Structure formats: structure tokens, C-alpha cells
Coordinates of C-alpha atoms and ligand atoms in Angstrom, one line a residue:
M16 CA 16.6 55.8 -152.6
N17 CA 18.5 53.3 -150.6
I18 CA 20.8 54.2 -147.7
K19 CA 23.8 51.7 -147.6
N20 CA 26.2 50.7 -145.2
Y21 CA 29.7 52.5 -145.2
I22 CA 32.1 49.8 -144.5
N23 CA 35.8 49.9 -144.9
G24 CA 35.2 53.1 -146.7
E25 CA 32.9 51.8 -149.2
F26 CA 29.1 51.9 -149.4
V27 CA 27.7 48.5 -149.4
N28 CA 24.3 46.6 -149.3
P29 CA 23.5 44.5 -146.2
V30 CA 24.3 41.1 -146.5
S31 CA 20.7 39.7 -146.2
N32 CA 19.5 42.3 -148.6
N33 CA 16.6 43.1 -145.9
W34 CA 15.4 46.7 -145.9
L35 CA 13.4 48.9 -143.6
D36 CA 11.3 51.9 -144.7
N37 CA 12.6 55.3 -143.7
Y38 CA 9.8 58.2 -143.1
N39 CA 9.3 61.7 -144.0
P40 CA 7.7 63.0 -140.6
S41 CA 6.5 66.0 -142.4
N42 CA 4.1 64.2 -144.7
G43 CA 4.2 60.7 -143.3
E44 CA 5.4 59.1 -146.6
V45 CA 8.2 56.6 -147.3
Y46 CA 11.1 58.3 -149.0
S47 CA 13.7 55.7 -148.7
Q48 CA 15.1 52.8 -147.4
I49 CA 17.5 51.5 -144.9
P50 CA 19.7 48.4 -144.6
N51 CA 18.1 46.0 -141.9
S52 CA 21.6 45.1 -140.9
S53 CA 22.6 41.3 -139.0
T54 CA 25.3 40.1 -137.2
E55 CA 27.0 39.4 -140.2
D56 CA 27.4 43.2 -141.2
V57 CA 28.4 44.1 -137.9
A58 CA 31.0 41.5 -138.1
K59 CA 32.2 43.2 -141.4
A60 CA 32.2 46.3 -139.9
Y61 CA 34.4 45.1 -136.8
Q62 CA 36.8 43.1 -139.4
S63 CA 37.2 46.3 -141.2
A64 CA 37.8 48.6 -138.0
A65 CA 40.3 46.0 -136.8
E66 CA 42.0 46.0 -139.7
A67 CA 42.6 49.7 -139.9
L68 CA 43.3 49.9 -136.2
P69 CA 47.2 49.2 -135.9
K70 CA 47.9 52.0 -138.6
W71 CA 45.2 54.7 -137.1
S72 CA 46.4 54.1 -133.5
N73 CA 49.8 54.8 -134.5
S74 CA 49.1 57.9 -136.3
T75 CA 50.5 61.1 -135.3
L76 CA 48.3 63.7 -133.3
E77 CA 48.8 65.9 -136.0
E78 CA 47.5 63.6 -138.6
R79 CA 44.3 62.9 -136.9
S80 CA 43.7 66.5 -135.9
R81 CA 44.2 67.4 -139.6
I82 CA 41.6 65.1 -140.9
L83 CA 39.2 66.0 -137.9
I84 CA 39.3 69.6 -139.0
K85 CA 38.9 68.8 -142.5
I86 CA 35.6 66.6 -142.0
S87 CA 34.5 69.8 -140.1
E88 CA 35.3 71.9 -142.8
L89 CA 33.6 69.8 -145.5
L90 CA 30.9 69.8 -143.4
E91 CA 30.3 73.8 -143.1
S92 CA 30.8 73.9 -147.1
N93 CA 27.8 71.3 -147.4
L94 CA 25.8 72.8 -144.8
E95 CA 22.8 73.4 -146.7
R96 CA 22.4 70.0 -148.0
F97 CA 22.9 68.2 -144.6
A98 CA 20.5 70.7 -143.0
M99 CA 17.9 69.9 -145.5
A100 CA 18.4 66.1 -145.3
E101 CA 18.2 66.3 -141.4
S102 CA 15.2 68.3 -141.3
K103 CA 13.5 66.1 -144.0
D104 CA 14.7 62.8 -141.9
N105 CA 13.6 64.2 -138.4
G106 CA 10.6 67.0 -139.0
K107 CA 12.6 69.4 -137.2
P108 CA 12.6 73.3 -138.6
L109 CA 15.1 73.7 -141.3
S110 CA 16.1 76.9 -139.9
L111 CA 17.2 74.7 -136.6
A112 CA 18.9 72.5 -138.5
K113 CA 20.7 75.2 -140.4
Q114 CA 21.7 76.9 -137.0
I115 CA 22.2 74.0 -134.8
D116 CA 22.2 70.7 -136.0
I117 CA 25.1 70.8 -138.6
P118 CA 27.2 73.6 -137.3
R119 CA 27.4 71.7 -134.0
A120 CA 28.3 68.3 -136.0
A121 CA 31.1 70.4 -138.0
S122 CA 32.1 71.7 -134.3
N123 CA 32.5 68.2 -132.6
F124 CA 35.1 67.5 -135.1
R125 CA 36.7 70.5 -135.0
F126 CA 36.7 70.7 -131.4
F127 CA 38.2 67.0 -130.9
G128 CA 40.5 67.6 -133.8
N129 CA 42.1 70.2 -131.6
A130 CA 41.4 68.9 -128.6
I131 CA 43.7 65.9 -129.1
T132 CA 46.4 67.8 -129.7
Q133 CA 46.2 69.3 -126.2
F134 CA 45.2 66.1 -124.3
A135 CA 47.8 65.2 -121.7
S136 CA 48.5 62.3 -119.0
E137 CA 49.8 62.6 -115.5
S138 CA 53.1 61.7 -114.1
H139 CA 54.0 60.8 -110.7
E140 CA 57.1 61.2 -109.0
S141 CA 57.8 59.1 -106.1
V142 CA 60.0 60.9 -103.8
G143 CA 62.0 58.9 -101.5
L144 CA 61.6 55.6 -103.6
N145 CA 63.4 56.5 -106.3
A146 CA 60.8 55.7 -108.8
V147 CA 58.7 58.0 -111.3
N148 CA 55.2 56.8 -112.6
F149 CA 53.6 58.2 -115.8
T150 CA 50.3 57.2 -117.3
L151 CA 50.0 56.1 -121.0
R152 CA 46.5 57.0 -122.7
Q153 CA 46.2 54.2 -125.0
P154 CA 43.4 53.7 -127.6
I155 CA 41.1 51.1 -126.3
G156 CA 40.7 49.6 -129.7
V157 CA 37.4 48.7 -131.7
V158 CA 34.9 51.1 -129.8
G159 CA 31.1 51.0 -130.3
C160 CA 29.1 54.3 -130.7
I161 CA 25.3 54.2 -130.8
S162 CA 22.8 57.1 -131.1
P163 CA 19.5 58.5 -131.0
W164 CA 17.1 60.0 -133.4
N165 CA 16.3 63.5 -131.8
L166 CA 19.6 65.3 -132.6
P167 CA 20.8 62.9 -135.2
L168 CA 24.0 63.8 -136.8
Y169 CA 24.9 66.2 -133.8
L170 CA 24.9 63.4 -131.4
F171 CA 26.4 60.7 -133.8
T172 CA 29.2 63.1 -134.2
W173 CA 29.6 64.1 -130.6
K174 CA 30.7 60.4 -129.7
I175 CA 32.8 59.2 -133.2
A176 CA 34.8 62.3 -133.3
P177 CA 36.5 61.9 -129.6
A178 CA 36.8 58.2 -130.5
I179 CA 38.5 58.5 -133.5
A180 CA 40.5 61.4 -132.3
A181 CA 41.7 59.4 -129.4
G182 CA 42.9 56.7 -131.9
N183 CA 40.2 53.9 -132.0
C184 CA 38.5 52.6 -135.0
V185 CA 34.6 52.7 -134.9
V186 CA 31.5 50.5 -135.6
A187 CA 28.7 53.1 -135.3
K188 CA 24.9 52.9 -135.5
P189 CA 22.5 56.1 -136.0
S190 CA 19.2 55.6 -135.0
E191 CA 17.2 53.6 -137.7
V192 CA 14.5 56.7 -137.4
T193 CA 17.1 59.2 -138.5
P194 CA 19.5 57.5 -140.9
M195 CA 20.3 60.0 -143.6
T196 CA 23.0 62.2 -142.4
A197 CA 24.7 59.6 -141.1
Y198 CA 24.6 58.0 -144.4
L199 CA 26.0 61.1 -146.2
L200 CA 28.9 61.8 -143.8
G201 CA 30.5 58.8 -145.4
E202 CA 31.3 60.7 -148.7
I203 CA 32.6 63.6 -146.5
L204 CA 34.9 61.0 -144.9
N205 CA 36.4 59.8 -148.0
E206 CA 36.8 63.1 -149.2
A207 CA 38.3 64.0 -146.3
G208 CA 40.9 61.3 -146.4
L209 CA 39.9 59.5 -143.2
P210 CA 41.8 55.8 -143.9
K211 CA 39.5 53.2 -144.9
G212 CA 37.9 51.4 -142.0
V213 CA 38.9 53.9 -139.0
L214 CA 34.9 54.5 -139.3
N215 CA 32.4 52.2 -140.5
I216 CA 28.5 53.0 -140.1
V217 CA 25.8 50.1 -140.2
H218 CA 22.2 51.0 -140.2
G219 CA 19.4 49.0 -138.9
L220 CA 17.2 48.3 -135.6
G221 CA 18.1 48.7 -132.2
T222 CA 17.2 45.1 -131.1
T223 CA 19.2 43.3 -134.1
T224 CA 22.0 45.6 -135.7
G225 CA 22.6 47.5 -132.2
Q226 CA 22.4 44.5 -130.2
A227 CA 25.4 43.0 -132.4
I228 CA 27.3 45.7 -131.5
I229 CA 26.6 45.6 -128.0
E230 CA 27.2 41.6 -127.8
H231 CA 30.5 41.6 -130.0
P232 CA 33.0 40.0 -128.0
N233 CA 35.9 42.3 -129.4
I234 CA 34.0 45.7 -129.2
K235 CA 35.5 47.1 -126.1
A236 CA 33.8 49.9 -125.5
I237 CA 29.9 51.4 -125.9
S238 CA 29.0 54.9 -125.8
F239 CA 25.3 55.2 -126.0
T240 CA 22.9 58.2 -126.2
G241 CA 19.1 57.2 -125.9
G242 CA 16.6 55.9 -123.6
T243 CA 16.9 55.0 -120.0
E244 CA 15.5 51.8 -120.4
T245 CA 17.7 50.8 -123.7
G246 CA 20.5 51.8 -121.1
A247 CA 19.7 49.3 -118.6
H248 CA 19.5 46.5 -121.1
I249 CA 22.9 47.4 -122.8
A250 CA 24.4 47.4 -119.2
R251 CA 23.2 44.2 -118.6
V252 CA 24.6 42.8 -121.7
A253 CA 27.8 44.2 -121.9
A254 CA 28.8 44.2 -118.0
P255 CA 29.6 40.6 -117.8
K256 CA 31.9 41.1 -121.0
F257 CA 33.7 44.0 -119.0
K258 CA 32.7 46.7 -121.7
K259 CA 33.7 50.2 -121.0
L260 CA 30.6 52.1 -120.9
S261 CA 29.1 55.5 -121.2
L262 CA 25.6 55.9 -120.9
E263 CA 23.9 59.2 -121.9
L264 CA 20.2 58.4 -121.0
G265 CA 16.7 60.4 -120.6
G266 CA 15.5 63.3 -118.6
K267 CA 13.0 64.8 -116.8
N268 CA 14.3 68.3 -115.9
P269 CA 13.1 70.9 -113.7
N270 CA 12.9 74.6 -114.9
I271 CA 12.9 76.5 -111.5
I272 CA 11.5 80.2 -111.6
F273 CA 12.1 82.6 -108.8
A274 CA 10.3 85.9 -108.7
D275 CA 13.9 87.8 -108.3
C276 CA 14.6 86.6 -112.2
D277 CA 15.2 88.9 -114.9
Y278 CA 11.9 88.4 -116.1
E279 CA 11.8 88.8 -119.9
N280 CA 14.8 87.1 -120.4
M281 CA 13.4 83.8 -118.4
L282 CA 10.0 84.1 -120.5
A283 CA 11.8 83.9 -123.6
T284 CA 14.2 81.3 -122.7
T285 CA 11.7 79.3 -121.0
V286 CA 9.4 79.0 -124.2
R287 CA 12.7 77.8 -126.0
S288 CA 13.5 75.0 -123.4
S289 CA 10.2 74.0 -123.4
F290 CA 9.6 73.5 -127.3
A291 CA 12.7 73.6 -128.9
N292 CA 12.9 70.9 -131.4
Q293 CA 9.4 69.9 -130.9
G294 CA 10.6 69.3 -127.1
Q295 CA 12.4 66.4 -128.3
I296 CA 15.8 67.4 -126.8
C297 CA 17.0 65.5 -123.7
L298 CA 17.8 69.0 -122.0
C299 CA 14.2 70.5 -122.3
G300 CA 13.1 71.8 -119.0
S301 CA 9.8 69.9 -119.0
R302 CA 8.6 70.2 -115.4
I303 CA 8.4 74.0 -114.8
F304 CA 8.0 75.1 -110.9
V305 CA 7.4 79.1 -110.6
E306 CA 7.4 81.0 -106.9
E307 CA 4.0 81.8 -106.1
A308 CA 4.6 85.3 -106.0
I309 CA 4.7 85.3 -109.9
F310 CA 2.7 82.2 -110.9
E311 CA -0.2 83.7 -112.1
K312 CA 1.5 86.1 -114.2
F313 CA 4.0 83.7 -115.9
K314 CA 1.1 81.4 -116.5
K315 CA -0.9 84.3 -118.3
D316 CA 2.4 85.3 -120.1
F317 CA 3.7 82.1 -120.9
V318 CA 0.3 80.9 -122.1
Q319 CA 0.3 83.8 -124.5
K320 CA 3.8 83.4 -126.0
V321 CA 3.4 79.8 -126.5
K322 CA -0.2 80.2 -128.4
Q323 CA 2.0 82.3 -131.0
L324 CA 4.3 79.6 -131.8
Q325 CA 4.0 78.5 -135.1
V326 CA 3.4 74.7 -136.0
G327 CA 4.1 74.4 -139.5
H328 CA 6.3 72.3 -142.3
P329 CA 9.6 72.1 -141.4
S330 CA 11.0 73.7 -144.3
D331 CA 8.3 77.0 -143.7
E332 CA 10.5 79.7 -142.8
N333 CA 7.8 80.8 -140.3
T334 CA 7.7 77.3 -138.6
N335 CA 8.8 77.5 -135.0
I336 CA 7.4 73.7 -134.3
G337 CA 7.9 71.1 -137.0
A338 CA 6.8 67.6 -137.0
L339 CA 7.5 64.9 -134.5
V340 CA 9.7 62.4 -135.5
S341 CA 7.3 59.3 -136.2
K342 CA 3.6 58.3 -135.8
S343 CA 4.4 56.3 -132.9
H344 CA 6.1 58.9 -131.0
L345 CA 3.3 61.3 -131.8
E346 CA 0.9 58.7 -130.4
K347 CA 2.7 58.4 -127.3
V348 CA 3.1 62.2 -126.5
E349 CA -0.8 62.6 -127.1
N350 CA -1.6 59.2 -124.8
Y351 CA 0.7 61.5 -122.1
V352 CA -1.8 64.3 -122.4
K353 CA -4.7 62.0 -121.8
I354 CA -2.8 60.6 -118.8
A355 CA -2.1 64.1 -117.4
E356 CA -5.7 64.9 -117.7
D357 CA -6.8 61.8 -115.9
D358 CA -4.5 62.6 -112.9
G359 CA -6.0 66.0 -112.8
G360 CA -3.9 67.9 -114.8
K361 CA -5.6 71.2 -116.6
I362 CA -4.6 71.9 -120.1
L363 CA -4.0 75.4 -120.5
C364 CA -3.1 75.4 -124.2
G365 CA -2.5 72.9 -126.7
G366 CA -3.1 69.1 -126.4
L367 CA -4.3 68.5 -130.1
E368 CA -2.8 67.5 -133.2
V369 CA -2.1 69.8 -136.1
T370 CA -3.3 69.4 -139.9
I371 CA -0.9 71.3 -141.9
E372 CA -2.6 71.9 -145.8
G373 CA -0.9 69.7 -148.0
F374 CA 0.9 67.5 -145.7
E375 CA -2.1 66.1 -143.9
N376 CA -0.5 63.0 -142.8
G377 CA 2.2 64.6 -141.2
Y378 CA 3.0 64.1 -137.6
Y379 CA 2.4 67.6 -136.2
M380 CA 1.1 68.4 -132.3
Q381 CA 0.1 71.7 -130.6
P382 CA 2.8 73.0 -127.9
T383 CA 1.2 71.9 -124.7
I384 CA 1.3 73.4 -121.5
I385 CA -0.6 71.6 -118.4
E386 CA -0.9 73.2 -115.0
I387 CA -0.7 70.6 -112.2
T388 CA -0.6 70.6 -108.2
T389 CA 1.2 67.6 -107.6
N390 CA 4.7 66.5 -108.8
D391 CA 4.1 62.7 -108.0
C392 CA 1.8 62.4 -111.2
R393 CA 3.0 60.4 -114.3
I394 CA 3.3 63.5 -116.5
N395 CA 5.7 64.6 -113.9
Q396 CA 7.4 61.4 -113.4
E397 CA 7.9 60.0 -116.7
E398 CA 9.7 61.3 -119.7
V399 CA 7.5 62.2 -122.5
F400 CA 10.2 63.7 -124.8
G401 CA 7.6 65.9 -127.2
P402 CA 6.1 69.2 -127.1
V403 CA 4.7 69.0 -123.4
V404 CA 5.5 70.6 -120.2
T405 CA 3.9 71.4 -117.1
I406 CA 3.4 74.1 -114.6
M407 CA 3.2 74.0 -110.8
S408 CA 3.8 77.0 -108.1
F409 CA 5.8 76.4 -105.0
K410 CA 6.4 78.7 -102.0
T411 CA 10.2 78.2 -100.5
D412 CA 13.6 77.3 -101.6
K413 CA 13.1 74.0 -99.7
E414 CA 10.0 73.2 -101.5
A415 CA 11.6 74.2 -105.2
L416 CA 14.5 71.9 -103.9
Q417 CA 12.5 68.9 -103.1
L418 CA 10.2 69.1 -105.9
A419 CA 13.0 69.4 -108.5
N420 CA 15.0 66.3 -107.1
N421 CA 11.9 63.8 -106.5
V422 CA 12.1 62.1 -109.5
K423 CA 14.2 59.4 -110.8
Y424 CA 16.0 61.2 -113.4
G425 CA 19.1 63.8 -112.8
L426 CA 20.3 65.1 -116.6
S427 CA 19.8 68.7 -116.3
A428 CA 18.6 71.7 -114.2
T429 CA 17.9 75.4 -115.3
L430 CA 17.1 78.1 -112.3
W431 CA 16.1 81.5 -112.9
T432 CA 17.0 83.8 -109.9
N433 CA 19.6 86.8 -109.3
N434 CA 20.2 85.9 -105.5
L435 CA 24.1 84.5 -105.3
N436 CA 23.7 82.7 -102.1
R437 CA 20.2 80.5 -103.6
T438 CA 22.3 80.0 -106.8
M439 CA 25.2 78.0 -104.9
Q440 CA 22.9 76.3 -102.8
F441 CA 20.8 74.7 -105.8
S442 CA 23.8 74.4 -107.5
Q443 CA 25.4 72.3 -105.1
Q444 CA 21.9 70.5 -103.8
L445 CA 20.5 69.5 -107.3
Q446 CA 20.7 66.1 -108.4
T447 CA 21.7 66.7 -111.8
G448 CA 24.7 66.5 -114.0
I449 CA 24.5 70.1 -115.6
V450 CA 22.8 73.1 -113.8
W451 CA 22.0 76.1 -115.7
V452 CA 21.5 79.5 -114.2
N453 CA 19.9 82.2 -116.0
T454 CA 20.3 80.4 -119.5
W455 CA 19.7 77.1 -120.9
M456 CA 21.7 74.9 -123.4
L457 CA 24.4 77.5 -123.4
R458 CA 27.2 74.8 -124.3
D459 CA 30.9 74.7 -124.0
L460 CA 32.1 71.8 -125.7
R461 CA 35.3 71.5 -123.0
T462 CA 32.7 71.0 -119.9
P463 CA 31.7 67.3 -118.5
F464 CA 28.3 66.5 -120.1
G465 CA 26.1 63.6 -118.6
G466 CA 23.3 63.1 -116.2
A467 CA 22.9 61.7 -112.6
K468 CA 20.7 58.9 -111.4
A469 CA 18.7 57.1 -113.9
S470 CA 20.1 59.8 -117.0
G471 CA 23.1 58.1 -117.0
V472 CA 26.6 56.9 -116.2
G473 CA 29.8 58.4 -117.0
R474 CA 30.6 62.1 -118.5
E475 CA 31.3 62.9 -122.1
G476 CA 32.7 66.1 -123.4
G477 CA 36.1 67.8 -123.5
F478 CA 39.0 65.6 -121.9
E479 CA 36.3 63.8 -120.6
A480 CA 35.2 62.0 -123.5
L481 CA 39.0 61.6 -124.4
R482 CA 39.5 60.0 -121.1
F483 CA 36.3 57.7 -121.6
F484 CA 38.0 56.5 -125.3
T485 CA 41.6 55.6 -123.9
E486 CA 42.5 53.1 -121.5
A487 CA 44.7 54.6 -118.7
K488 CA 48.0 52.6 -118.2
N489 CA 50.4 53.2 -115.3
V490 CA 54.4 52.6 -116.0
C491 CA 56.4 52.9 -112.9
I492 CA 60.1 53.1 -113.4
K493 CA 62.5 52.6 -110.9
Y494 CA 66.0 54.3 -111.0
N495 CA 69.1 54.0 -108.6
Ligands
LIG523 P1 16.3 54.4 -127.8 O1 16.7 54.0 -126.6 O2 15.1 53.7 -128.2 O3 17.5 54.4 -129.3 C1 18.7 54.9 -128.9 C2 19.5 54.2 -129.9 O4 19.8 52.9 -129.5 C3 19.1 53.8 -131.4 O5 19.9 53.8 -132.6 C4 18.5 52.4 -131.5 O6 18.5 51.5 -132.6 C5 19.5 51.7 -130.3 N1 19.1 50.6 -129.5 C6 17.8 50.2 -129.0 N2 17.9 49.1 -128.7 C7 19.2 48.6 -128.6 C8 19.7 47.5 -128.2 N3 18.8 46.5 -127.7 N4 20.8 47.2 -128.3 C9 21.5 48.3 -128.7 N5 21.0 49.4 -129.4 C10 19.8 49.6 -129.3 O7 16.1 56.1 -128.1 P2 15.6 57.2 -128.9 O8 14.4 56.9 -128.8 O9 16.4 57.0 -130.3 O10 15.8 58.3 -128.2 C11 15.3 59.1 -127.4 C12 15.8 58.8 -126.0 O11 17.3 59.7 -125.9 C13 15.2 59.9 -125.0 O12 15.0 59.1 -123.8 C14 16.0 61.1 -124.8 O13 16.1 61.5 -123.5 C15 17.4 60.4 -124.8 N6 18.3 61.5 -125.3 C16 19.6 61.3 -124.1 C17 20.4 62.1 -124.3 C18 21.6 62.7 -123.5 O14 22.7 63.1 -123.9 N7 21.3 62.3 -122.0 C19 20.6 62.9 -125.4 C20 19.6 62.7 -126.3 C21 18.8 62.0 -126.2

């Protein structure tokens, strides 16, 4: 089958008629083709967005809200179909796509459909000067949204929903590795009555289609989620063109475990925060630091639990760990296991590919735990983004904090303790955009989301996203 671009409310072939293969990671087979879109396709998408802009940016908040909530409802009523498509395209367990990915994509539209009706701007009375200032929050215009493959529809919609809620028109590109659900979304947009051209979806490689979006002179803002190197490249291209940028990038997140924590809750959550979605979540806690007093016990219990995780076909109900997203990614992750071993790491479990009967060419790998003794090794400094975690012990609070912060990334951190003072000290001193205490990935969509250091620039989520997707204009009125 052929996936098509969605431009001006219609499904169209790429101008060049060039196509790319799309793989099913569970069996390694090509199962569809996607447009290898060029600058011309992006230009058409831009044109359509620009034509839709005057009307959409002047639509009432009620109208935008109604359409966004309708999209959300249609996603919910198509949950099964979308979840199956996501699981097939990405390799993630079907159960995960049903419970997390698609419901969250629906929530993104519902949340921003509601949020836009509550979004307000400030006013400042200049007392003694006979003047009043107020802030207009106007749509930016045509904006670009570019997303990665790990949570395909979840992250695609996390950008698109606030962008259109704020009155912008959009040229969006999902990852070429997982294009399917973004393609299916087009049908829903039409059914929900989103006016033609408000959202245009172009498919293709980052280096061609993505590059055409970031270089486009009239696409005025880019919201990007993906790797740190790509983010740096986008910043270099966009900065001289003065584009507004939101960059959500890689992570190498610490999971810091103290002896005074609620042990069973910590253990169960740590299994999830290590290996959910095959460890391919930017928020996974891939560096586990454990207080010395419970290190040996934790090591034994954690390895035992992880060995019970079932690697299997994504649609098998018993599967905990599905397929990795691509062959090249599987090879990258395996290579990191070798690097860790060469650097003195000790593999406590996993480390190998898994062959699933009937799906011998799929990209499966065992969940892997590596014990290390120094945080400076490559496995603890570079993002692996797969089912691989390291564990290491620490003695003091000071040492734990140093270990956690001694990395170029700063997306999220998880802390396990029941000590209030420690909680506050770590919350203040961890160099990350998000700190979870005694939980992981508990998300409230109103909260600011994003990373510090090499994990990104800017925050999305809640009103932060609506602020990003609007231009603030101060109006100062003098009166007598
Ligand atoms: P990637 O950077 O390779 O690609 C992300 C997107 O950017 C894709 O759509 C790709 O086609 C596009 N792209 C690539 N080169 C481009 C260019 N020159 N111009 C414009 N677009 C370009 O990342 P990936 O491998 O798809 O995703 C994995 C990465 O994403 C990991 O580093 C992970 O940590 C990160 N991530 C971050 C968050 C977050 O919220 N911070 C969330 C999920 C994933």
C-alpha cells in the first residue's frame, strides 16, 4: 500500500513520484511505501497552509475547541484501528499502543481544545503615567512540526494540537520510520471538519523533507522532537532565519534509589521506567544509581524481575517487550552493549538478540542490565535509547547528586526516597527539566515539559505550548 501526503485536505502523491520502503519491525518485511517528499511538496504544503491562515487565525476559540474535541472523539472511537497500525509500524506491544499511545494522542487534542478557551494574556496598568498595557497573543502564522519514531502519534499530536488551537496553520512531518498513524490521521481531520489547509502532513526523510521545512523562509517557527545532533543542526539552520524554536531532544536520565524508599513500588516502577516501549522513551531512566545499603538486594531482585519480562511479537497479549524500531537501531543498541563490556561493564542479564518463532527476521532483543563502577564510561554518557540500563552503587547524597548531574543531558530524573529534606534538595539541584519523586512518567498535561542542557531548549505542555505557538505583542494605550 502507498501512504500519501495530506495537503489541502486531500491525499496526494509526491510530486517526484519517489517512494521509500516502510518496514514492519516485528518481521523485518516491507509492508508499505511512503512519499519521499521534496522541496516542491513542502512548498505546496506551505502554500495550502498560507491560504488557510487568514480564516483559521480569525476563527472563534469555540470553533477551534469544537473541532479539536471532535478529532479527539474520533481517535477514541477508532482506537483499535490506530493502535494496531501504531504497533505494526513501530514494533511496540499492541497493549501499550492501546493503553498509552492512542489514548494520549486523543487527550492531546482534547486538552488543547479545552486549554485554548482558558488561555489568557496579561495587562499592566502603568499607574501614574495614565497608560494601560495589554498583551495580544497572536498566532505566529505557518509553523513546522517535526516528530520522532518512538511515540509516533503521541508526539506528533503533542505539537500539532497546540499549534492549531492557537490559530496557526501547520506543515508537519512525522518520522519516516513510523509514518502510518500520521497518515491515518488525515481521514479523521476531514471527518472532524478541520478546514482544508489548516494542517498539512508531508512524509519523507529528515535530510530532504525535514530540511525543506526548516529552511522554508516563511515557516516562522519549528517545534522539533528528536535527537540532540539533529536539534543542533536545526538550530544552526533556523537561527540566521530568526525562526522561533522549541527543541525537545535526547536524554540519559538518572534513576536514584535510596534505601528509605517504598521498595516494592520502586522495584515495579523501575522495571517499567527501564524497559517500557523497549526502552525507547526519552524519559526512560537508563542510569540507575542505588544506595550501597540496598545495592546487592536490589541487584538480585531487579535481575530476577527483568528476566521474567516476555520478549515477543507485538500483538501477542503476553508480550512485555516488542520489537525495536529498525534493524539499524537494533545494531546500534547491540553495539553499545559491546562498548559497555569493553569498558569493563558486567552484563547481569540480557545482551542478546531474540528469535521469535515465525518472525525470525524481526528486530528483537533481550532486556539488558549492565553493572558498572564508573559513570564516565560511554554507556553512561551517551544515549542508547533501547532496552539497556546500567546499575551502580553510591554511598552519600552528595555522590548521588554528582553522578546524576555528571552528564551532558538534562531531560528528567527519578528519585526514590521518603525523606522530605532530601526530596527538596535533589529537586532543587538536579539539572533536569523534570523531576519525578516516588513515581515515573506520571503526566499532567498542564505542566511544563522539556529538558535542560543538551536535552533541549524551551518548554511545551499546557500554556507553555500555547505561549510558544503565539507571538506576544504589547499594546500601550495612553489616556488623558
Ligand atoms: P531524529 O533526530 O533522527 O529524527 C527526528 C525527526 O527529525 C524525524 O522526523 C526526522 O526525519 C527529522 N529530521 C532528521 N534530520 C532532519 C533535518 N536535517 N531537518 C529536519 N528534520 C530532520 O530522532 P529519532 O531517531 O527519530 O528519535 C529518537 C530521538 O528523539 C532520541 O534522541 C530521543 O531521546 C529523542 N526524543 C526526545 C523526546 C523529548 O521530549 N525530549 C521525546 C521523544 C524522543
